Coordinates of C-alpha atoms in Angstrom, one line a residue:
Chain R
X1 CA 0.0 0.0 0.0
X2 CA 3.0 2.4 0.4
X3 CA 6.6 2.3 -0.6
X4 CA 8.6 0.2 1.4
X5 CA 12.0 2.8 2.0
X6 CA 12.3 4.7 5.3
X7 CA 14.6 7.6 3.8
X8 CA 12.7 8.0 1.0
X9 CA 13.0 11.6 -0.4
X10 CA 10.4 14.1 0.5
X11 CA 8.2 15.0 -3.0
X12 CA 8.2 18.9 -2.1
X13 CA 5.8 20.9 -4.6
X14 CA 7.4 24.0 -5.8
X15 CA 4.2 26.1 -4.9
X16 CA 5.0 24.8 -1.2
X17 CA 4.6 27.8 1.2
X18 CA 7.7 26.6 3.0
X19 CA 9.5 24.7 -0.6
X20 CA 13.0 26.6 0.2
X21 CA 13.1 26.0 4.1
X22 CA 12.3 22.7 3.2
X23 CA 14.7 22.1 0.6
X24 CA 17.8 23.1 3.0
X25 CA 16.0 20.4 5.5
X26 CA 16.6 17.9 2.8
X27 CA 20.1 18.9 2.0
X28 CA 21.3 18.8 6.1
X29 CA 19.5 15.5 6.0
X30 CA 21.7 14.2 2.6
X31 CA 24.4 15.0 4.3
X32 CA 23.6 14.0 7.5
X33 CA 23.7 10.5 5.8
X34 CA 26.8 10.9 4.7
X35 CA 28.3 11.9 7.5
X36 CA 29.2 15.8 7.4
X37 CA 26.4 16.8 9.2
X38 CA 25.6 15.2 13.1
X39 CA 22.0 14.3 14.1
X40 CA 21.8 17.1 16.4
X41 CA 23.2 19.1 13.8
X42 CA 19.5 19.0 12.5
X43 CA 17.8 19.9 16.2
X44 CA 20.2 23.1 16.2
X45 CA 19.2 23.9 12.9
X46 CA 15.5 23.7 13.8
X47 CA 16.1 25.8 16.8
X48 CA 17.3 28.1 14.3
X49 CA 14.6 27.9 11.8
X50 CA 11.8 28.7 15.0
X51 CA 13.9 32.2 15.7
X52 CA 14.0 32.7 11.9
X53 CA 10.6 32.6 11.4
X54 CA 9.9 34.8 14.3
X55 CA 12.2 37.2 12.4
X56 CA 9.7 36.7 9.3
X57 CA 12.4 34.9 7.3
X58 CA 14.1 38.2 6.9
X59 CA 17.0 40.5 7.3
X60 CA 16.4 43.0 10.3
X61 CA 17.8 46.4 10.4
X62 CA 19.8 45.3 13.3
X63 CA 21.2 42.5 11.6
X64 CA 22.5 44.4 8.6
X65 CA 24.3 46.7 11.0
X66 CA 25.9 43.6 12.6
X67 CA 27.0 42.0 9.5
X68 CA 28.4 45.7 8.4
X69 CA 30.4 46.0 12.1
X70 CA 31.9 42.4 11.5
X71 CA 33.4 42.9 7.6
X72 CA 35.1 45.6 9.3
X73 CA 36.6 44.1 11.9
X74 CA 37.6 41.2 9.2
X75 CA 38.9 44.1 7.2
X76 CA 40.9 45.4 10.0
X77 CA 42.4 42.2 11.1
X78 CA 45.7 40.7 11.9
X79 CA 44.8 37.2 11.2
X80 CA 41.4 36.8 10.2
X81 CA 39.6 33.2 10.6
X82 CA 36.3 31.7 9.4
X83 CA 35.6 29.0 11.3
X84 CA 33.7 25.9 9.3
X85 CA 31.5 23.5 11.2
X86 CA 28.8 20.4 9.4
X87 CA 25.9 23.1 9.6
X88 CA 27.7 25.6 8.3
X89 CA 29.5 24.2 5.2
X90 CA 25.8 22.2 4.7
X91 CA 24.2 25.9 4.6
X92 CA 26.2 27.8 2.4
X93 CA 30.2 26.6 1.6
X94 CA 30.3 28.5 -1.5
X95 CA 29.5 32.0 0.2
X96 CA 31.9 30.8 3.1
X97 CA 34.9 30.5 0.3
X98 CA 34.1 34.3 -1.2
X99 CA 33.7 35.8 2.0
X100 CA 37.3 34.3 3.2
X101 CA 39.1 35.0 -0.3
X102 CA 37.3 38.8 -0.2
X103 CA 38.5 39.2 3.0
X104 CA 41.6 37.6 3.2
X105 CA 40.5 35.1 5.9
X106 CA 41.6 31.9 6.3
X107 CA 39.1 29.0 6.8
X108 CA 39.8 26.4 9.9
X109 CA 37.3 23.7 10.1
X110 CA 36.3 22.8 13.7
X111 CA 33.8 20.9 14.9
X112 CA 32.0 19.6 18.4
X113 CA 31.6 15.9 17.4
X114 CA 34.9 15.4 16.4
X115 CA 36.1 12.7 14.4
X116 CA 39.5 12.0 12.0
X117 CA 36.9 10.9 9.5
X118 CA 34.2 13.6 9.3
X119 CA 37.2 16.1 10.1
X120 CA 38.7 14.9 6.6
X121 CA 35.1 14.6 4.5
X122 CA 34.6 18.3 5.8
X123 CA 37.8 19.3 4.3
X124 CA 37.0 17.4 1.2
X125 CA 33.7 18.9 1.0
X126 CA 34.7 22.2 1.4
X127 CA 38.1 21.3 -1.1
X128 CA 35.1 20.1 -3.4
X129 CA 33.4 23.5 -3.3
X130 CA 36.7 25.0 -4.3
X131 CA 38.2 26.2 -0.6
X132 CA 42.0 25.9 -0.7
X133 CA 44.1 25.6 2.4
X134 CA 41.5 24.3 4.2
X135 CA 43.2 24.2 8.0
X136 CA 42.1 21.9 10.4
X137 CA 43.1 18.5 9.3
X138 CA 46.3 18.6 11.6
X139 CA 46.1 20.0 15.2
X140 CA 48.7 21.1 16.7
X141 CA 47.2 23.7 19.8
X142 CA 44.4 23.4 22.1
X143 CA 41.6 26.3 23.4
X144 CA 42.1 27.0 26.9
X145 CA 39.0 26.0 28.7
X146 CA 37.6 23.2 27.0
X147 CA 37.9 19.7 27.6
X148 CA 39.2 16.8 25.1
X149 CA 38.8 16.8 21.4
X150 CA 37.4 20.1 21.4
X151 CA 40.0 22.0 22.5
X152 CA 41.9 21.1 19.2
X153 CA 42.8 23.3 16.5
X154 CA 45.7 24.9 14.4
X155 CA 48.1 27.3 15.5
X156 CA 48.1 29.3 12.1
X157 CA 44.5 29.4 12.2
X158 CA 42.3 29.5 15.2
X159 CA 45.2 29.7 18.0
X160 CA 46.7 32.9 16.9
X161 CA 43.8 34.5 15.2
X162 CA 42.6 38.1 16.3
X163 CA 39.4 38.2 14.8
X164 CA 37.4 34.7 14.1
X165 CA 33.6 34.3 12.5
X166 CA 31.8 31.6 14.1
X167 CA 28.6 30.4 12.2
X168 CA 26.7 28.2 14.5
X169 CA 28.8 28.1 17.5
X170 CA 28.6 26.2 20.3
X171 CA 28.3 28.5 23.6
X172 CA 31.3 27.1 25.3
X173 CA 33.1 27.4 22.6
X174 CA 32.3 30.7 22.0
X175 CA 33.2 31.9 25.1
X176 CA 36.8 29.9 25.5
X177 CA 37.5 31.8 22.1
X178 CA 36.4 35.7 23.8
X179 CA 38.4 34.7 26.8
X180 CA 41.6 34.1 24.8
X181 CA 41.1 37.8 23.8
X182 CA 39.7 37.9 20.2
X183 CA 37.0 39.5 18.6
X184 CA 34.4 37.0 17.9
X185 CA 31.9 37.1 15.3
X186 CA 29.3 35.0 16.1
X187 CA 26.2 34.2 13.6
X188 CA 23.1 32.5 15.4
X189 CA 19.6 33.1 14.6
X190 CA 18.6 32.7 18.5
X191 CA 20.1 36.8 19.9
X192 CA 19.8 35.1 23.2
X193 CA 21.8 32.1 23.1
X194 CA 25.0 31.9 25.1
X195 CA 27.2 32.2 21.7
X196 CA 25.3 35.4 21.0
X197 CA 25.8 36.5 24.7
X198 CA 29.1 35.8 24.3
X199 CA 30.4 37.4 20.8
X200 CA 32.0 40.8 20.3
X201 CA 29.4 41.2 17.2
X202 CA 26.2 38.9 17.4
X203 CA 24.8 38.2 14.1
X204 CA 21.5 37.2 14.5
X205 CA 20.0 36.1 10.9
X206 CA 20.2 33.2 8.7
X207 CA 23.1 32.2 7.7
X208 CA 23.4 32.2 3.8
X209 CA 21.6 35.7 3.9
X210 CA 24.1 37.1 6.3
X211 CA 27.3 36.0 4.3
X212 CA 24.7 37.6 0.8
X213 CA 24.6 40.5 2.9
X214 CA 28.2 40.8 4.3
X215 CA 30.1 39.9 0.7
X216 CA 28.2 43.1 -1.0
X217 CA 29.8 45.2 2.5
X218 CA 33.1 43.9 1.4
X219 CA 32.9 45.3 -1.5
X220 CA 31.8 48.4 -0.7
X221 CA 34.2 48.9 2.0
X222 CA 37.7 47.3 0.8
X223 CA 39.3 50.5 0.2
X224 CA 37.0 52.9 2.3
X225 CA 39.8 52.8 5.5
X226 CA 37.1 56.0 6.8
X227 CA 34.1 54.4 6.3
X228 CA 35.4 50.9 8.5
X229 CA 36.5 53.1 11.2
X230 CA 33.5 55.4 11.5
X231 CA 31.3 52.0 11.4
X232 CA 33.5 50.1 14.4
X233 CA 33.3 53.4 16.4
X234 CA 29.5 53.6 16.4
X235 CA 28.3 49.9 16.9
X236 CA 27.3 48.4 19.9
X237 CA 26.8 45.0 19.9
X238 CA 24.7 45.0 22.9
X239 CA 22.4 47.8 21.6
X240 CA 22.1 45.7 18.5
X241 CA 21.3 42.6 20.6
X242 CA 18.6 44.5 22.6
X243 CA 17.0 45.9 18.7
X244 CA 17.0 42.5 17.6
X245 CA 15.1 41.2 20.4
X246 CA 12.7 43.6 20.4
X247 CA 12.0 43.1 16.4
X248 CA 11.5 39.5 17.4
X249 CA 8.5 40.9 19.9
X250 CA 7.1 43.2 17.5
X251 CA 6.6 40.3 14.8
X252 CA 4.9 38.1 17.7
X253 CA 3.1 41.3 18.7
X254 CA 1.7 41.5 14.5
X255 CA 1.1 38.1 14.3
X256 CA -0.6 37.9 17.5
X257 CA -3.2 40.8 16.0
X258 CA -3.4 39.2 12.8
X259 CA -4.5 35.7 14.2
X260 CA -7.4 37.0 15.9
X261 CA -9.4 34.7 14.2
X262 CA -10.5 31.2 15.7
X263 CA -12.3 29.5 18.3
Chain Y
X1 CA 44.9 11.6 18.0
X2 CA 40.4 11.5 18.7
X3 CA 38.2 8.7 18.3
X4 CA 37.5 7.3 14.7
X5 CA 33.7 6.9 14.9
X6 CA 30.7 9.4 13.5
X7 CA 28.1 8.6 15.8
X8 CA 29.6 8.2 19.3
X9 CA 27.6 9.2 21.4
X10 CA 28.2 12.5 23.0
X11 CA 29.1 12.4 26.7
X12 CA 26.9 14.9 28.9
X13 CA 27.6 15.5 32.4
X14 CA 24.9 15.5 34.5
X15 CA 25.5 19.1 36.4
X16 CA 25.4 20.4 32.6
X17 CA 22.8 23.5 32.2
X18 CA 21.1 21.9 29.6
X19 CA 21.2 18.2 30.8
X20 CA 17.7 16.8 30.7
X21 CA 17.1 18.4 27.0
X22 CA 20.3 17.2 25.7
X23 CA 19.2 13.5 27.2
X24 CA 16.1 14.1 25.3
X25 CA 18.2 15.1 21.8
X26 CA 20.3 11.9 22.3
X27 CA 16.9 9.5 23.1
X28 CA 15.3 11.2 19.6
X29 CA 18.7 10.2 17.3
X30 CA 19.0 7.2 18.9
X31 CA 15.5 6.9 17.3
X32 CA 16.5 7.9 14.5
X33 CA 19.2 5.2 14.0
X34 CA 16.8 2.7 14.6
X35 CA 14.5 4.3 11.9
X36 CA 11.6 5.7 14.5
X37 CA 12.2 9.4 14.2
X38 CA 13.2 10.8 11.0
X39 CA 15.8 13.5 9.9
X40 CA 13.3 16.0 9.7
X41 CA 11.6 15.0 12.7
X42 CA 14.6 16.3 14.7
X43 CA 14.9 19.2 12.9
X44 CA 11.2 20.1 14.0
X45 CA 12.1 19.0 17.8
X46 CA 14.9 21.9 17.4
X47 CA 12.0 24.0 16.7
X48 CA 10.4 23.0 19.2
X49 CA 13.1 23.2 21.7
X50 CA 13.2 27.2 20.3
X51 CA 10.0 28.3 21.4
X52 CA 10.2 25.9 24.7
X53 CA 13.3 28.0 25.6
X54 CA 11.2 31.3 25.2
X55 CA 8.7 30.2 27.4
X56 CA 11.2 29.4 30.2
X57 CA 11.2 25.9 30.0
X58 CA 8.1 25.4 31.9
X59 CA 4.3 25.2 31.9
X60 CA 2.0 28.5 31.4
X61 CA -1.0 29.3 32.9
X62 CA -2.4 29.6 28.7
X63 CA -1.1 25.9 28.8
X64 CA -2.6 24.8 31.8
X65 CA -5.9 25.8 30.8
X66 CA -5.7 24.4 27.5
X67 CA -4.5 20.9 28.7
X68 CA -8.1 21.0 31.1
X69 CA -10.2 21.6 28.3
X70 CA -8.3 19.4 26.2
X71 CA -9.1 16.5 28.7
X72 CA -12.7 17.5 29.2
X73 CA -13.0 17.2 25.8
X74 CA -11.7 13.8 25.2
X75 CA -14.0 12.8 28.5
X76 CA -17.1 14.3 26.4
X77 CA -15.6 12.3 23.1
X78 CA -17.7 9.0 21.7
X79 CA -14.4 8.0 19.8
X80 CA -11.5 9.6 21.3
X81 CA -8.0 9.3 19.3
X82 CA -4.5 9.8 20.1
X83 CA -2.6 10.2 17.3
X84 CA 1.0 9.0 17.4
X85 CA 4.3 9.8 15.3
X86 CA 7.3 8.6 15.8
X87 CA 8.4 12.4 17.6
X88 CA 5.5 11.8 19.8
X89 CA 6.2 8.3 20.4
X90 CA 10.4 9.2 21.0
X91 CA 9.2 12.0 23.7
X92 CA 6.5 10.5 25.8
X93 CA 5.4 6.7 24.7
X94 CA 4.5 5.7 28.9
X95 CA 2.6 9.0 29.3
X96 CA 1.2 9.0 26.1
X97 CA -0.4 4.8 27.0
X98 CA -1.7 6.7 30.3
X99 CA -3.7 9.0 28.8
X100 CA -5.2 7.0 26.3
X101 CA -6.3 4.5 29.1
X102 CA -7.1 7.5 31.6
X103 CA -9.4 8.9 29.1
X104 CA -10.6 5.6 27.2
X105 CA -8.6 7.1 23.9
X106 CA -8.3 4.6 21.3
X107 CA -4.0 4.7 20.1
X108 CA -3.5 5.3 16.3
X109 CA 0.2 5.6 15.0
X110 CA -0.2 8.1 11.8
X111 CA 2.7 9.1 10.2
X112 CA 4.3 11.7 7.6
X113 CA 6.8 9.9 6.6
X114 CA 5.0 7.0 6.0
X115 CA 6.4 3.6 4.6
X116 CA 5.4 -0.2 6.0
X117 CA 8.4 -0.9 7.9
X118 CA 8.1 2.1 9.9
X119 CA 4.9 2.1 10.4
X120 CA 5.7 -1.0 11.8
X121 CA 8.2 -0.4 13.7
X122 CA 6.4 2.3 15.6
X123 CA 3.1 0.1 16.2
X124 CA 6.1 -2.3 17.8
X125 CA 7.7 -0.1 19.5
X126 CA 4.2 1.3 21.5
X127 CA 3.6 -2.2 21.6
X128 CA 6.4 -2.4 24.1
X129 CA 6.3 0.3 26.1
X130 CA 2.6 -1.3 27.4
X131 CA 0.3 0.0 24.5
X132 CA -2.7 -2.8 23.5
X133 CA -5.0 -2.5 20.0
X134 CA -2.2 0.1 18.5
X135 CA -4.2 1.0 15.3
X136 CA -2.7 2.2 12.1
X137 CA -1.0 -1.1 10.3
X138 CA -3.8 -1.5 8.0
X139 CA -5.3 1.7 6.7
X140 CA -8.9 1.5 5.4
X141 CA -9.7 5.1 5.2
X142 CA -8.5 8.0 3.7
X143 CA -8.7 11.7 5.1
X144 CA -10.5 14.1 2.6
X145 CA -8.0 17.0 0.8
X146 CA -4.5 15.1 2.1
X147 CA -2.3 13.4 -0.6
X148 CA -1.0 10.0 -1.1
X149 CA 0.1 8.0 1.6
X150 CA -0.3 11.4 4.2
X151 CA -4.1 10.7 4.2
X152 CA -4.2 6.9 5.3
X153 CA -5.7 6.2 8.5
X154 CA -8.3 3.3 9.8
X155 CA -12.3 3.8 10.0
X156 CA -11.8 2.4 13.5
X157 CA -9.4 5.1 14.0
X158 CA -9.0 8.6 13.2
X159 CA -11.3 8.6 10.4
X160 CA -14.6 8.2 12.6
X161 CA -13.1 9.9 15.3
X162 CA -15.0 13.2 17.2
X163 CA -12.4 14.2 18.8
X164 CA -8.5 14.1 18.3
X165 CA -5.3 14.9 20.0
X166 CA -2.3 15.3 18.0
X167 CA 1.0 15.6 19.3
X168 CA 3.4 17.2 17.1
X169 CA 1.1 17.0 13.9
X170 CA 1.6 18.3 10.6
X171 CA -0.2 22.0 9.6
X172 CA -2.1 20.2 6.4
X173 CA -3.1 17.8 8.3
X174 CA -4.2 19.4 11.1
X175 CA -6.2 21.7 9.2
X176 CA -7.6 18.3 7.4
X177 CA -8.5 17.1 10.6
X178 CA -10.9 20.5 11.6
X179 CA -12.0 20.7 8.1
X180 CA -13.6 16.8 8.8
X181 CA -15.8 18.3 11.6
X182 CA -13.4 16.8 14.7
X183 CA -12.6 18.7 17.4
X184 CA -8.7 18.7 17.3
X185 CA -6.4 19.2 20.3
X186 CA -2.5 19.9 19.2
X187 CA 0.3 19.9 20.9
X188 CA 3.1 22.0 19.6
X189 CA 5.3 24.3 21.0
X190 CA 4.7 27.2 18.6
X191 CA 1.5 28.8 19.1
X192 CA 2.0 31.0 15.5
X193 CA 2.1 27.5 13.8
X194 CA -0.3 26.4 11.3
X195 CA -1.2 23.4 13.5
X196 CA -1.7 25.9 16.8
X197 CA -3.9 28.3 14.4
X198 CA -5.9 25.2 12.9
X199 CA -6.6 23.4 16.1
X200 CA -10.1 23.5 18.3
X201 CA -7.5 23.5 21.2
X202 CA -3.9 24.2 21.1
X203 CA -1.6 23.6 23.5
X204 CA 2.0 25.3 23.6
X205 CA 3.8 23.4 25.6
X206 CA 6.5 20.3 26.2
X207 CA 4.5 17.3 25.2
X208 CA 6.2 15.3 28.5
X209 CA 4.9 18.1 30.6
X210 CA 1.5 18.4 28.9
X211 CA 0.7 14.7 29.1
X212 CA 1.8 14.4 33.3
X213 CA -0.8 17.8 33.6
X214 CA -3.2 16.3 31.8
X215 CA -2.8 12.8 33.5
X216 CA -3.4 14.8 36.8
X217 CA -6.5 16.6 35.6
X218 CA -7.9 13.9 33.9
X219 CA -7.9 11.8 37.5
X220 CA -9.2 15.1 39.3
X221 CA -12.3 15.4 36.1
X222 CA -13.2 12.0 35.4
X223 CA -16.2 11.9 37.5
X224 CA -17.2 15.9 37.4
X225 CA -19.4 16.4 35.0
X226 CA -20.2 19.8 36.3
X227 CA -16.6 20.9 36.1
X228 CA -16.2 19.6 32.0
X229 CA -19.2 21.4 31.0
X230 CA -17.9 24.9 33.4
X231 CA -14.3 24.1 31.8
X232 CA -16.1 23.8 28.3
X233 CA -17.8 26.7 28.5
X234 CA -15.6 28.8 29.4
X235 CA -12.4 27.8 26.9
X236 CA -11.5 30.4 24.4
X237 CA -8.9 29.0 22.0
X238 CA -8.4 32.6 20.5
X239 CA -7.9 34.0 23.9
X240 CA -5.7 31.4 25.3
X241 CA -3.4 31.2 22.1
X242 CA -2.9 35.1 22.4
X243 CA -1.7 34.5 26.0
X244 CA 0.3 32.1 25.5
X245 CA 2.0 34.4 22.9
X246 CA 2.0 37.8 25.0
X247 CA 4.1 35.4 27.7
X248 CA 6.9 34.5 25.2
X249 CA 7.2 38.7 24.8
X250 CA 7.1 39.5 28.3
X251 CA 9.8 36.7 28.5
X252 CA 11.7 38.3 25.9
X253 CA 11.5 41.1 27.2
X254 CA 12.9 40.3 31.1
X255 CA 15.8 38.2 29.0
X256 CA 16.9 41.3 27.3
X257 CA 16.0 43.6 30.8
X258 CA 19.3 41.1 32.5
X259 CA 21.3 40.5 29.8
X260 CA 22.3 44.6 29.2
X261 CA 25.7 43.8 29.5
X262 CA 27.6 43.7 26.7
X263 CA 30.0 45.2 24.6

């Protein structure tokens, strides 16, 4: 009576209301199955989606200032790293690669559940999406604070970096990296999750919009050495924080009028 | 120099902030290995765990009072269902079997994802958590408007049910459901979701914690027929999804109040 399969792709109509949210489901869940991506992997990407959607799926004015604060502070950098985790590279590797090669950042993959073997397919994914240097593979320093395999990383990446973007962080993580002293650039959809508590500029929007957003920025502010300093000197990352939340209450607020309607 | 295996499972001490949910993430991929839960069913329990977060990780009074008109309802029922999927059946099998007996709720497993063997495995896996006449193997009905395999159910069942509660269900479905005349009761976390706006009675809350309230006001209802029809009669849906909604701002709101610190 019904197809015998359990992972059976999901049929998605294009006219879905939800068809691209749910295509990016289907893509963590392909590579899920191959490995890249962990199981709860998917739960922190629904956590995610939840803030999205109370964001209405789109950019906020707070956001864009976020994203503008942290191209300057990759601009302004010493040694500027991306960091690359399974949700991350899943979400959007090719943006990852142009924002690193526009701003002369290097990428370090680093990951919670750590393993030699989805270390490597990471590499090799992002290598497949045309990343060079990928750093990671071979650890040779630890992050004071945290315990066992998570510690690891590369002393010509992560270790000496100033300034370091973390999509999707983990909150511990987060915070080991702001108490070794560098700016961290954190981008999580939830503004009041420990990694956004934590970073020297919270991003809090999707992540392949935010990288969209931040690549146009580097462009428009490579050579503008004014423009980079007047835009470090007026943000405030907790100010942002605090708009961000509040946009998130003025959507539930809207949608709370508009669903009137019912029993 | 780290452990060469992908799905090792993570190692969570018990004075960790977040212990009992990250239990409850390792319980649901756990299920997922064994083919109960799917990908995307973890994805929508991060969802979930977003908008449990918001509300504080506990119980509101909007919840409470949905979760007593939810049980007078299923008292007043001639054909009572609980609907089960395999998040459902992950999160709360034992409490899930306690209600259904509490209330004289007849178990269906209906599923999304829907192929034989899981199907199957689920009806199994209720089986042996205690559950008796699990319906749902051998579909004989069809719900009116759903696709394919989405709209099998039994006449026994779901299809000549009054009323319905459905834990974590699908918004097409859902609205399905009302459009057949039942009276649905959801449970899901987001009150803005199509399944909260479609449902008779919606209840925004932890499913765990929804099903030990409602065991507890089904033993203090079951003979008080005054108190069903005053609890009847005085249920607004609209009114109690609005609360339940102003309490995630005022949350919000007291979140951002402590966390002012902050570069």
């Amino acid at each position: 009576m019904y197809p015998d399969r359990a992972s059976e792709p999901v049929d998605i109509p294009k006219d879905h209301p939800r068809y691209s949210s749910l295509m990016v489901r289907e893509r963590l869940t392909e590579l899920m199955m191959k490995g890249l991506v962990t199981p709860t992997g998917l739960i922190s990407h629904g956590r995610g989606e939840a803030f999205d959607y109370l964001m209405n799926e789109s950019t906020t004015q707070a956001a864009l200032d976020a994203q503008r604060a942290a191209v300057a502070y990759l601009f302004n950098a010493r040694n500027p790293v991306i960091c690359v985790n399974g949700n991350a590279a899943a979400l959007d590797a090719q943006r990852i690669i142009e924002l690193s090669l526009e701003t002369g950042s290097k990428i370090e993959v680093n990951i919670f559940h750590r393993t030699e073997e989805r270390m490597g397919s990471l590499i090799e994914y992002m290598e497949s999406c045309g990343a060079k240097n990928v750093l990671g593979r071979n650890p040779d320093s630890r992050i004071p604070g945290l315990s066992s395999y998570r510690a690891l990383c590369t002393n010509e990446g992560i270790y000496s970096s100033d300034v370091i973007l973390v999509p999707i962080e983990d909150g511990d993580r987060a915070e080991a990296l702001v108490s070794m002293g560098k700016v961290v650039i954190s981008v999580d959809l939830n503004p009041l999750s420990r990694t956004s508590r934590a970073a020297t500029v919270s991003i809090s929007d999707e992540l392949s919009r935010a990288l969209a957003n931040m690549l146009r920025f580097a462009k428009e502010l490579k050579n503008n050495e004014k423009e980079k300093k007047r835009i470090l000197a007026k943000f405030s990352n907790s100010d942002n924080r605090k708009a961000a939340i509040d946009q998130i209450c003025e959507n539930l607020r809207s949608a709370a009028e508009d669903q009137k309607v019912g029993r």
